[in-house]
Amino acid sequence: MVSTFSEDSAGFVPLAPPTVWQGWDAFVHQAPAPARDAADPAWSQTQREDYHSELAVMRTPAMDSVFTTVRRLLLVNRRQQAGARRGLIISGPATTGKTTTMMALGRSFHLADQRQYPGRAERRPVLFISVPPAATPKMLVSEFARFLGMPITDRLNQTQITGAVCDLLRELGTRLVLVDDVHLLDTQRRVGAETSDQLKYLGERIPATFVYSAIDIETSSLLSGVRGAQIAGRFKIFRHRPLAYATEQDRTVWNDLVGAMEDLLRLRAHRPGTLVKHAAYLHARTGGRIGSLSHLIREAALVAITEGTERITKQLLAEIELDAAAETQARPARRKQ
């Protein structure tokens, strides 16, 4: 999960992660760094670096599809008092933007809830957690409690924590529960199976729509056996694939995404249209992975600022090392240079 930072007199200090309420609320209401004119003398280098460090990933067709699906699921689940509410699993390879999409979904829903219930600061319309490695049922429900700021002592057992969490989420009006990294639940092992059962139980007790995010859920143990059949019977799966570049429509979507990110750049010597010109190369470098594209453009912009060139070129892009998945994908593209 990406940390958020703010600046004070002592430098940069980490804020709470979005898996606790204070961090989530800060994420939802965080204003983007102002996009001043690159030549503005009042815009310090540190501020310009901050601006380019947090360049947003633009809205994609995948995000639109997820938003539409979840809106419909919320309607389907709205009057269901108990039992098998319907949910969504966002599945796909690493760095394709699954967590980003899920957090954008939660932010949009949170802000919509605030508009519907103005002045109700006590509401917690969204809960966001990440499954801990080797999670036990108690560890999982404790993550729910930690998000809410509930004190957890060693004397409380799993049943007591679960009951308190479910009761509080009902009181707080939580309607959307986002659970990241569910692929970490190995249901072929006893503890993983029991934790999966706990997640199912929470979904039945909490009157909310659950959205999971996972790396390639179709190949994980979570959908196998009797437990897997139950999950498959309750959840739709949205395949969050890397963006393609095969058809004219594919290329238009990718080029528009690259162009939107380029429009956000504030580099003093950058030639507009350079990134769009190299959109095919950018796709080959990143394999169409949104996270890799964001990393590549942001790091190139920061290098351009710190080294004083103030522009992004194809040569600079080629010098940036990316994640292992993107670098493996990029080998053929680099051989063609």
mmCIF file of C-alpha atoms in Angstrom:
data_model
loop_
_atom_site.group_PDB
_atom_site.id
_atom_site.type_symbol
_atom_site.label_atom_id
_atom_site.label_comp_id
_atom_site.label_asym_id
_atom_site.label_seq_id
_atom_site.Cartn_x
_atom_site.Cartn_y
_atom_site.Cartn_z
ATOM 1 C CA MET A 1 0.000 0.000 0.000
ATOM 2 C CA VAL A 2 1.314 3.470 -0.870
ATOM 3 C CA SER A 3 1.950 5.781 2.089
ATOM 4 C CA THR A 4 0.894 9.423 2.081
ATOM 5 C CA PHE A 5 3.248 12.130 3.353
ATOM 6 C CA SER A 6 2.838 15.724 4.458
ATOM 7 C CA GLU A 7 5.448 18.370 5.129
ATOM 8 C CA ASP A 8 5.971 20.143 8.432
ATOM 9 C CA SER A 9 8.819 22.098 9.974
ATOM 10 C CA ALA A 10 10.742 18.884 10.635
ATOM 11 C CA GLY A 11 10.430 17.571 7.078
ATOM 12 C CA PHE A 12 8.252 14.752 5.783
ATOM 13 C CA VAL A 13 6.296 12.608 8.210
ATOM 14 C CA PRO A 14 4.149 9.608 7.271
ATOM 15 C CA LEU A 15 0.421 9.911 7.810
ATOM 16 C CA ALA A 16 -1.803 7.050 8.859
ATOM 17 C CA PRO A 17 -2.310 4.374 6.173
ATOM 18 C CA PRO A 18 -5.745 4.093 4.514
ATOM 19 C CA THR A 19 -6.355 0.850 6.424
ATOM 20 C CA VAL A 20 -7.247 2.950 9.491
ATOM 21 C CA TRP A 21 -10.024 5.516 9.576
ATOM 22 C CA GLN A 22 -7.818 8.589 9.968
ATOM 23 C CA GLY A 23 -5.730 7.554 6.972
ATOM 24 C CA TRP A 24 -8.754 6.650 4.877
ATOM 25 C CA ASP A 25 -10.494 9.939 5.666
ATOM 26 C CA ALA A 26 -7.306 11.826 4.758
ATOM 27 C CA PHE A 27 -7.076 9.918 1.468
ATOM 28 C CA VAL A 28 -10.699 10.698 0.606
ATOM 29 C CA HIS A 29 -10.377 14.413 1.308
ATOM 30 C CA GLN A 30 -6.780 15.003 0.285
ATOM 31 C CA ALA A 31 -6.509 17.898 -2.145
ATOM 32 C CA PRO A 32 -4.023 17.353 -4.977
ATOM 33 C CA ALA A 33 -0.896 19.455 -5.041
ATOM 34 C CA PRO A 34 -1.638 22.686 -6.938
ATOM 35 C CA ALA A 35 -0.602 22.638 -10.599
ATOM 36 C CA ARG A 36 1.123 25.984 -10.946
ATOM 37 C CA ASP A 37 2.904 27.249 -14.009
ATOM 38 C CA ALA A 38 6.260 25.501 -14.247
ATOM 39 C CA ALA A 39 8.066 28.849 -14.453
ATOM 40 C CA ASP A 40 6.408 30.264 -11.326
ATOM 41 C CA PRO A 41 9.339 31.377 -9.118
ATOM 42 C CA ALA A 42 7.220 30.861 -5.998
ATOM 43 C CA TRP A 43 6.970 27.144 -6.775
ATOM 44 C CA SER A 44 10.010 25.617 -5.081
ATOM 45 C CA GLN A 45 11.806 22.550 -6.412
ATOM 46 C CA THR A 46 10.603 20.513 -3.439
ATOM 47 C CA GLN A 47 6.996 21.500 -4.185
ATOM 48 C CA ARG A 48 7.437 20.633 -7.859
ATOM 49 C CA GLU A 49 8.901 17.265 -6.896
ATOM 50 C CA ASP A 50 5.931 16.636 -4.594
ATOM 51 C CA TYR A 51 3.523 17.526 -7.393
ATOM 52 C CA HIS A 52 5.061 15.096 -9.867
ATOM 53 C CA SER A 53 5.455 12.399 -7.226
ATOM 54 C CA GLU A 54 1.686 12.214 -6.769
ATOM 55 C CA LEU A 55 0.516 12.490 -10.379
ATOM 56 C CA ALA A 56 -2.836 10.742 -10.460
ATOM 57 C CA VAL A 57 -3.647 7.701 -12.560
ATOM 58 C CA MET A 58 -6.437 8.777 -14.862
ATOM 59 C CA ARG A 59 -9.871 7.184 -15.005
ATOM 60 C CA THR A 60 -9.873 4.091 -17.241
ATOM 61 C CA PRO A 61 -12.612 1.967 -18.833
ATOM 62 C CA ALA A 62 -11.847 -0.704 -16.224
ATOM 63 C CA MET A 63 -12.622 1.750 -13.437
ATOM 64 C CA ASP A 64 -15.871 2.730 -15.135
ATOM 65 C CA SER A 65 -16.891 -0.930 -15.423
ATOM 66 C CA VAL A 66 -16.121 -1.619 -11.751
ATOM 67 C CA PHE A 67 -18.004 1.489 -10.626
ATOM 68 C CA THR A 68 -21.065 0.497 -12.663
ATOM 69 C CA THR A 69 -21.012 -3.091 -11.407
ATOM 70 C CA VAL A 70 -20.754 -2.053 -7.762
ATOM 71 C CA ARG A 71 -23.521 0.534 -8.089
ATOM 72 C CA ARG A 72 -25.812 -2.225 -9.320
ATOM 73 C CA LEU A 73 -24.723 -4.607 -6.561
ATOM 74 C CA LEU A 74 -25.476 -1.948 -3.950
ATOM 75 C CA LEU A 75 -29.002 -1.735 -5.291
ATOM 76 C CA VAL A 76 -29.397 -5.513 -5.337
ATOM 77 C CA ASN A 77 -28.166 -5.791 -1.748
ATOM 78 C CA ARG A 78 -29.943 -2.744 -0.328
ATOM 79 C CA ARG A 79 -33.004 -4.538 1.052
ATOM 80 C CA GLN A 80 -31.376 -7.862 1.817
ATOM 81 C CA GLN A 81 -31.371 -8.249 5.587
ATOM 82 C CA ALA A 82 -29.315 -11.440 5.859
ATOM 83 C CA GLY A 83 -27.744 -14.260 3.900
ATOM 84 C CA ALA A 84 -25.793 -14.330 0.702
ATOM 85 C CA ARG A 85 -25.333 -10.731 -0.380
ATOM 86 C CA ARG A 86 -23.694 -10.313 -3.762
ATOM 87 C CA GLY A 87 -20.173 -9.022 -4.136
ATOM 88 C CA LEU A 88 -17.341 -8.416 -6.579
ATOM 89 C CA ILE A 89 -13.787 -9.709 -6.866
ATOM 90 C CA ILE A 90 -11.353 -7.548 -8.838
ATOM 91 C CA SER A 91 -8.775 -10.000 -10.159
ATOM 92 C CA GLY A 92 -5.753 -9.648 -12.388
ATOM 93 C CA PRO A 93 -1.959 -9.644 -12.626
ATOM 94 C CA ALA A 94 0.160 -7.465 -10.359
ATOM 95 C CA THR A 95 0.534 -3.722 -11.127
ATOM 96 C CA THR A 96 -2.582 -3.554 -13.312
ATOM 97 C CA GLY A 97 -4.260 -1.061 -10.968
ATOM 98 C CA LYS A 98 -6.571 -3.296 -8.917
ATOM 99 C CA THR A 99 -5.954 -1.599 -5.572
ATOM 100 C CA THR A 100 -6.005 1.829 -7.216
ATOM 101 C CA THR A 101 -9.372 1.038 -8.784
ATOM 102 C CA MET A 102 -10.768 -0.268 -5.497
ATOM 103 C CA MET A 103 -9.615 2.782 -3.554
ATOM 104 C CA ALA A 104 -11.003 5.129 -6.217
ATOM 105 C CA LEU A 105 -14.304 3.257 -5.940
ATOM 106 C CA GLY A 106 -14.319 3.675 -2.161
ATOM 107 C CA ARG A 107 -13.472 7.346 -2.395
ATOM 108 C CA SER A 108 -16.258 8.011 -4.889
ATOM 109 C CA PHE A 109 -18.797 6.152 -2.739
ATOM 110 C CA HIS A 110 -17.625 7.876 0.442
ATOM 111 C CA LEU A 111 -18.037 11.345 -1.077
ATOM 112 C CA ALA A 112 -21.466 10.417 -2.467
ATOM 113 C CA ASP A 113 -22.523 9.249 0.998
ATOM 114 C CA GLN A 114 -21.410 12.571 2.485
ATOM 115 C CA ARG A 115 -23.548 14.430 -0.024
ATOM 116 C CA GLN A 116 -26.513 12.228 0.885
ATOM 117 C CA TYR A 117 -25.989 12.624 4.644
ATOM 118 C CA PRO A 118 -24.514 16.122 5.159
ATOM 119 C CA GLY A 119 -23.289 16.900 8.636
ATOM 120 C CA ARG A 120 -23.184 13.252 9.731
ATOM 121 C CA ALA A 121 -19.521 13.105 10.647
ATOM 122 C CA GLU A 122 -20.007 9.946 12.700
ATOM 123 C CA ARG A 123 -20.827 7.863 9.615
ATOM 124 C CA ARG A 124 -18.290 5.385 8.254
ATOM 125 C CA PRO A 125 -19.726 4.553 4.822
ATOM 126 C CA VAL A 126 -16.617 2.658 3.658
ATOM 127 C CA LEU A 127 -14.244 0.247 5.370
ATOM 128 C CA PHE A 128 -10.925 -0.618 3.722
ATOM 129 C CA ILE A 129 -8.534 -3.312 4.944
ATOM 130 C CA SER A 130 -5.770 -5.500 3.579
ATOM 131 C CA VAL A 131 -5.556 -9.196 4.451
ATOM 132 C CA PRO A 132 -2.483 -9.781 6.664
ATOM 133 C CA PRO A 133 -0.016 -12.505 5.634
ATOM 134 C CA ALA A 134 -0.810 -15.880 7.236
ATOM 135 C CA ALA A 135 -3.986 -14.339 8.655
ATOM 136 C CA THR A 136 -6.023 -16.112 11.288
ATOM 137 C CA PRO A 137 -9.749 -15.413 11.773
ATOM 138 C CA LYS A 138 -8.959 -13.245 14.798
ATOM 139 C CA MET A 139 -6.254 -11.353 12.913
ATOM 140 C CA LEU A 140 -8.678 -10.660 10.073
ATOM 141 C CA VAL A 141 -11.497 -9.294 12.230
ATOM 142 C CA SER A 142 -8.934 -7.340 14.259
ATOM 143 C CA GLU A 143 -8.069 -5.486 11.020
ATOM 144 C CA PHE A 144 -11.730 -4.433 10.832
ATOM 145 C CA ALA A 145 -11.527 -3.251 14.438
ATOM 146 C CA ARG A 146 -8.237 -1.423 13.819
ATOM 147 C CA PHE A 147 -9.768 0.515 10.929
ATOM 148 C CA LEU A 148 -12.547 1.659 13.257
ATOM 149 C CA GLY A 149 -10.177 2.534 16.078
ATOM 150 C CA MET A 150 -11.683 -0.055 18.428
ATOM 151 C CA PRO A 151 -9.419 -0.993 21.346
ATOM 152 C CA ILE A 152 -8.434 -4.661 21.185
ATOM 153 C CA THR A 153 -7.088 -6.406 24.262
ATOM 154 C CA ASP A 154 -5.713 -9.916 24.666
ATOM 155 C CA ARG A 155 -8.674 -10.765 26.877
ATOM 156 C CA LEU A 156 -11.111 -10.369 23.962
ATOM 157 C CA ASN A 157 -11.632 -13.533 21.965
ATOM 158 C CA GLN A 158 -12.502 -13.821 18.286
ATOM 159 C CA THR A 159 -16.253 -14.094 18.898
ATOM 160 C CA GLN A 160 -16.330 -10.984 21.093
ATOM 161 C CA ILE A 161 -14.342 -8.898 18.597
ATOM 162 C CA THR A 162 -16.505 -10.095 15.702
ATOM 163 C CA GLY A 163 -19.731 -9.229 17.504
ATOM 164 C CA ALA A 164 -18.490 -5.788 18.472
ATOM 165 C CA VAL A 165 -17.247 -5.052 14.930
ATOM 166 C CA CYS A 166 -20.505 -6.109 13.283
ATOM 167 C CA ASP A 167 -22.642 -4.121 15.730
ATOM 168 C CA LEU A 168 -20.528 -0.981 15.318
ATOM 169 C CA LEU A 169 -20.498 -1.141 11.516
ATOM 170 C CA ARG A 170 -24.281 -1.360 11.555
ATOM 171 C CA GLU A 171 -24.469 1.718 13.803
ATOM 172 C CA LEU A 172 -22.021 3.657 11.614
ATOM 173 C CA GLY A 173 -23.912 2.995 8.378
ATOM 174 C CA THR A 174 -21.121 1.113 6.603
ATOM 175 C CA ARG A 175 -22.374 -0.018 3.190
ATOM 176 C CA LEU A 176 -19.170 -0.800 1.293
ATOM 177 C CA VAL A 177 -16.406 -3.085 2.595
ATOM 178 C CA LEU A 178 -13.183 -3.240 0.561
ATOM 179 C CA VAL A 179 -10.784 -6.117 1.236
ATOM 180 C CA ASP A 180 -7.422 -6.055 -0.532
ATOM 181 C CA ASP A 181 -5.068 -9.011 -1.111
ATOM 182 C CA VAL A 182 -7.540 -11.846 -0.534
ATOM 183 C CA HIS A 183 -5.254 -14.103 -2.595
ATOM 184 C CA LEU A 184 -3.185 -14.387 0.598
ATOM 185 C CA LEU A 185 -5.864 -16.688 2.037
ATOM 186 C CA ASP A 186 -4.681 -20.238 1.339
ATOM 187 C CA THR A 187 -7.792 -22.328 1.887
ATOM 188 C CA GLN A 188 -5.824 -25.556 1.370
ATOM 189 C CA ARG A 189 -4.434 -24.961 4.840
ATOM 190 C CA ARG A 190 -6.658 -25.092 7.911
ATOM 191 C CA VAL A 191 -5.973 -21.561 9.114
ATOM 192 C CA GLY A 192 -6.621 -20.126 5.650
ATOM 193 C CA ALA A 193 -9.872 -22.046 5.330
ATOM 194 C CA GLU A 194 -11.045 -20.836 8.738
ATOM 195 C CA THR A 195 -10.150 -17.245 7.870
ATOM 196 C CA SER A 196 -12.085 -17.549 4.601
ATOM 197 C CA ASP A 197 -15.069 -18.767 6.650
ATOM 198 C CA GLN A 198 -14.678 -15.757 8.931
ATOM 199 C CA LEU A 199 -14.755 -13.406 5.939
ATOM 200 C CA LYS A 200 -17.906 -15.133 4.685
ATOM 201 C CA TYR A 201 -19.498 -14.784 8.126
ATOM 202 C CA LEU A 202 -18.683 -11.075 8.260
ATOM 203 C CA GLY A 203 -20.292 -10.671 4.851
ATOM 204 C CA GLU A 204 -23.491 -12.173 6.223
ATOM 205 C CA ARG A 205 -23.518 -10.180 9.466
ATOM 206 C CA ILE A 206 -22.591 -6.762 8.063
ATOM 207 C CA PRO A 207 -25.289 -5.185 5.842
ATOM 208 C CA ALA A 208 -22.788 -4.042 3.245
ATOM 209 C CA THR A 209 -21.543 -4.912 -0.225
ATOM 210 C CA PHE A 210 -18.130 -6.582 -0.157
ATOM 211 C CA VAL A 211 -15.510 -5.977 -2.853
ATOM 212 C CA TYR A 212 -12.313 -8.059 -2.863
ATOM 213 C CA SER A 213 -9.079 -7.448 -4.740
ATOM 214 C CA ALA A 214 -6.724 -10.299 -5.567
ATOM 215 C CA ILE A 215 -3.889 -11.333 -7.835
ATOM 216 C CA ASP A 216 -5.230 -13.909 -10.290
ATOM 217 C CA ILE A 217 -7.999 -15.204 -8.027
ATOM 218 C CA GLU A 218 -8.992 -17.773 -10.649
ATOM 219 C CA THR A 219 -5.797 -19.736 -10.005
ATOM 220 C CA SER A 220 -5.871 -19.436 -6.209
ATOM 221 C CA SER A 221 -7.248 -21.956 -3.733
ATOM 222 C CA LEU A 222 -9.936 -19.487 -2.656
ATOM 223 C CA LEU A 223 -12.306 -20.655 -5.403
ATOM 224 C CA SER A 224 -11.659 -24.379 -4.999
ATOM 225 C CA GLY A 225 -13.688 -26.966 -3.106
ATOM 226 C CA VAL A 226 -16.963 -26.423 -1.272
ATOM 227 C CA ARG A 227 -15.865 -23.091 0.189
ATOM 228 C CA GLY A 228 -14.768 -21.888 -3.215
ATOM 229 C CA ALA A 229 -18.105 -22.897 -4.724
ATOM 230 C CA GLN A 230 -19.882 -20.740 -2.144
ATOM 231 C CA ILE A 231 -17.702 -17.729 -2.962
ATOM 232 C CA ALA A 232 -18.118 -18.275 -6.702
ATOM 233 C CA GLY A 233 -21.879 -18.428 -6.189
ATOM 234 C CA ARG A 234 -21.964 -15.049 -4.453
ATOM 235 C CA PHE A 235 -19.295 -12.993 -6.192
ATOM 236 C CA LYS A 236 -18.895 -11.695 -9.692
ATOM 237 C CA ILE A 237 -15.319 -11.612 -10.965
ATOM 238 C CA PHE A 238 -14.026 -8.604 -12.847
ATOM 239 C CA ARG A 239 -10.840 -9.362 -14.725
ATOM 240 C CA HIS A 240 -8.584 -6.311 -14.381
ATOM 241 C CA ARG A 241 -6.332 -6.938 -17.363
ATOM 242 C CA PRO A 242 -3.453 -4.832 -18.625
ATOM 243 C CA LEU A 243 -4.613 -2.418 -21.298
ATOM 244 C CA ALA A 244 -4.277 -3.836 -24.794
ATOM 245 C CA TYR A 245 -2.811 -2.123 -27.862
ATOM 246 C CA ALA A 246 -4.065 -4.369 -30.649
ATOM 247 C CA THR A 247 -7.081 -2.561 -32.126
ATOM 248 C CA GLU A 248 -7.713 1.050 -33.027
ATOM 249 C CA GLN A 249 -10.026 1.347 -30.025
ATOM 250 C CA ASP A 250 -7.324 -0.112 -27.748
ATOM 251 C CA ARG A 251 -4.783 2.363 -29.027
ATOM 252 C CA THR A 252 -7.193 5.275 -28.589
ATOM 253 C CA VAL A 253 -7.804 4.363 -24.943
ATOM 254 C CA TRP A 254 -4.077 3.995 -24.241
ATOM 255 C CA ASN A 255 -3.074 7.135 -26.137
ATOM 256 C CA ASP A 256 -5.746 9.159 -24.336
ATOM 257 C CA LEU A 257 -4.464 7.870 -20.997
ATOM 258 C CA VAL A 258 -0.873 8.783 -21.849
ATOM 259 C CA GLY A 259 -1.988 12.179 -23.135
ATOM 260 C CA ALA A 260 -3.961 12.909 -19.973
ATOM 261 C CA MET A 261 -0.937 12.106 -17.810
ATOM 262 C CA GLU A 262 1.322 14.203 -20.042
ATOM 263 C CA ASP A 263 -1.053 17.166 -19.671
ATOM 264 C CA LEU A 264 -0.432 17.035 -15.929
ATOM 265 C CA LEU A 265 3.333 17.474 -16.290
ATOM 266 C CA ARG A 266 4.836 20.797 -15.249
ATOM 267 C CA LEU A 267 8.353 20.613 -16.701
ATOM 268 C CA ARG A 268 9.954 23.803 -17.952
ATOM 269 C CA ALA A 269 11.470 22.391 -21.164
ATOM 270 C CA HIS A 270 9.202 19.447 -21.944
ATOM 271 C CA ARG A 271 7.897 19.347 -25.505
ATOM 272 C CA PRO A 272 4.103 18.720 -25.424
ATOM 273 C CA GLY A 273 3.079 15.604 -27.289
ATOM 274 C CA THR A 274 6.360 13.761 -26.691
ATOM 275 C CA LEU A 275 4.800 11.033 -24.552
ATOM 276 C CA VAL A 276 1.841 10.579 -26.898
ATOM 277 C CA LYS A 277 4.291 10.282 -29.787
ATOM 278 C CA HIS A 278 5.946 7.426 -27.925
ATOM 279 C CA ALA A 279 2.696 5.854 -26.700
ATOM 280 C CA ALA A 280 3.390 2.554 -28.478
ATOM 281 C CA TYR A 281 6.839 2.404 -26.873
ATOM 282 C CA LEU A 282 5.326 3.172 -23.460
ATOM 283 C CA HIS A 283 2.882 0.308 -23.923
ATOM 284 C CA ALA A 284 5.701 -2.051 -24.873
ATOM 285 C CA ARG A 285 7.772 -0.927 -21.857
ATOM 286 C CA THR A 286 4.931 -1.387 -19.360
ATOM 287 C CA GLY A 287 2.936 -4.210 -20.925
ATOM 288 C CA GLY A 288 -0.143 -2.018 -20.591
ATOM 289 C CA ARG A 289 0.076 -2.068 -16.781
ATOM 290 C CA ILE A 290 -1.294 1.140 -15.291
ATOM 291 C CA GLY A 291 0.898 0.991 -12.194
ATOM 292 C CA SER A 292 4.041 0.561 -14.279
ATOM 293 C CA LEU A 293 3.063 3.446 -16.576
ATOM 294 C CA SER A 294 2.467 5.746 -13.611
ATOM 295 C CA HIS A 295 5.816 4.770 -12.109
ATOM 296 C CA LEU A 296 7.674 5.321 -15.379
ATOM 297 C CA ILE A 297 6.245 8.784 -16.060
ATOM 298 C CA ARG A 298 6.539 10.001 -12.466
ATOM 299 C CA GLU A 299 10.131 8.829 -12.045
ATOM 300 C CA ALA A 300 11.143 10.272 -15.423
ATOM 301 C CA ALA A 301 9.602 13.621 -14.456
ATOM 302 C CA LEU A 302 11.430 13.628 -11.124
ATOM 303 C CA VAL A 303 14.748 12.772 -12.800
ATOM 304 C CA ALA A 304 14.154 15.587 -15.299
ATOM 305 C CA ILE A 305 13.685 18.026 -12.416
ATOM 306 C CA THR A 306 16.545 16.871 -10.214
ATOM 307 C CA GLU A 307 19.044 16.669 -13.097
ATOM 308 C CA GLY A 308 17.914 19.979 -14.553
ATOM 309 C CA THR A 309 16.926 18.801 -18.056
ATOM 310 C CA GLU A 310 13.256 19.639 -17.367
ATOM 311 C CA ARG A 311 11.980 17.375 -20.128
ATOM 312 C CA ILE A 312 11.170 13.725 -20.733
ATOM 313 C CA THR A 313 12.721 12.069 -23.775
ATOM 314 C CA LYS A 314 12.609 8.530 -25.070
ATOM 315 C CA GLN A 315 16.218 8.104 -23.989
ATOM 316 C CA LEU A 316 15.322 9.092 -20.427
ATOM 317 C CA LEU A 317 12.357 6.711 -20.428
ATOM 318 C CA ALA A 318 14.652 3.906 -21.560
ATOM 319 C CA GLU A 319 17.006 4.575 -18.653
ATOM 320 C CA ILE A 320 14.291 4.157 -16.006
ATOM 321 C CA GLU A 321 14.216 0.695 -14.453
ATOM 322 C CA LEU A 322 10.722 -0.604 -13.684
ATOM 323 C CA ASP A 323 9.297 -3.506 -11.729
ATOM 324 C CA ALA A 324 10.395 -7.013 -12.720
ATOM 325 C CA ALA A 325 7.116 -7.822 -14.486
ATOM 326 C CA ALA A 326 7.320 -4.724 -16.663
ATOM 327 C CA GLU A 327 11.025 -5.204 -17.378
ATOM 328 C CA THR A 328 10.388 -8.781 -18.539
ATOM 329 C CA GLN A 329 7.639 -7.490 -20.822
ATOM 330 C CA ALA A 330 9.914 -4.721 -22.115
ATOM 331 C CA ARG A 331 12.823 -6.852 -23.301
ATOM 332 C CA PRO A 332 11.535 -7.228 -26.873
ATOM 333 C CA ALA A 333 10.817 -3.510 -27.050
ATOM 334 C CA ARG A 334 14.304 -2.589 -25.889
ATOM 335 C CA ARG A 335 15.911 -4.888 -28.454
ATOM 336 C CA LYS A 336 14.072 -2.959 -31.189
ATOM 337 C CA GLN A 337 15.521 0.402 -30.140
#
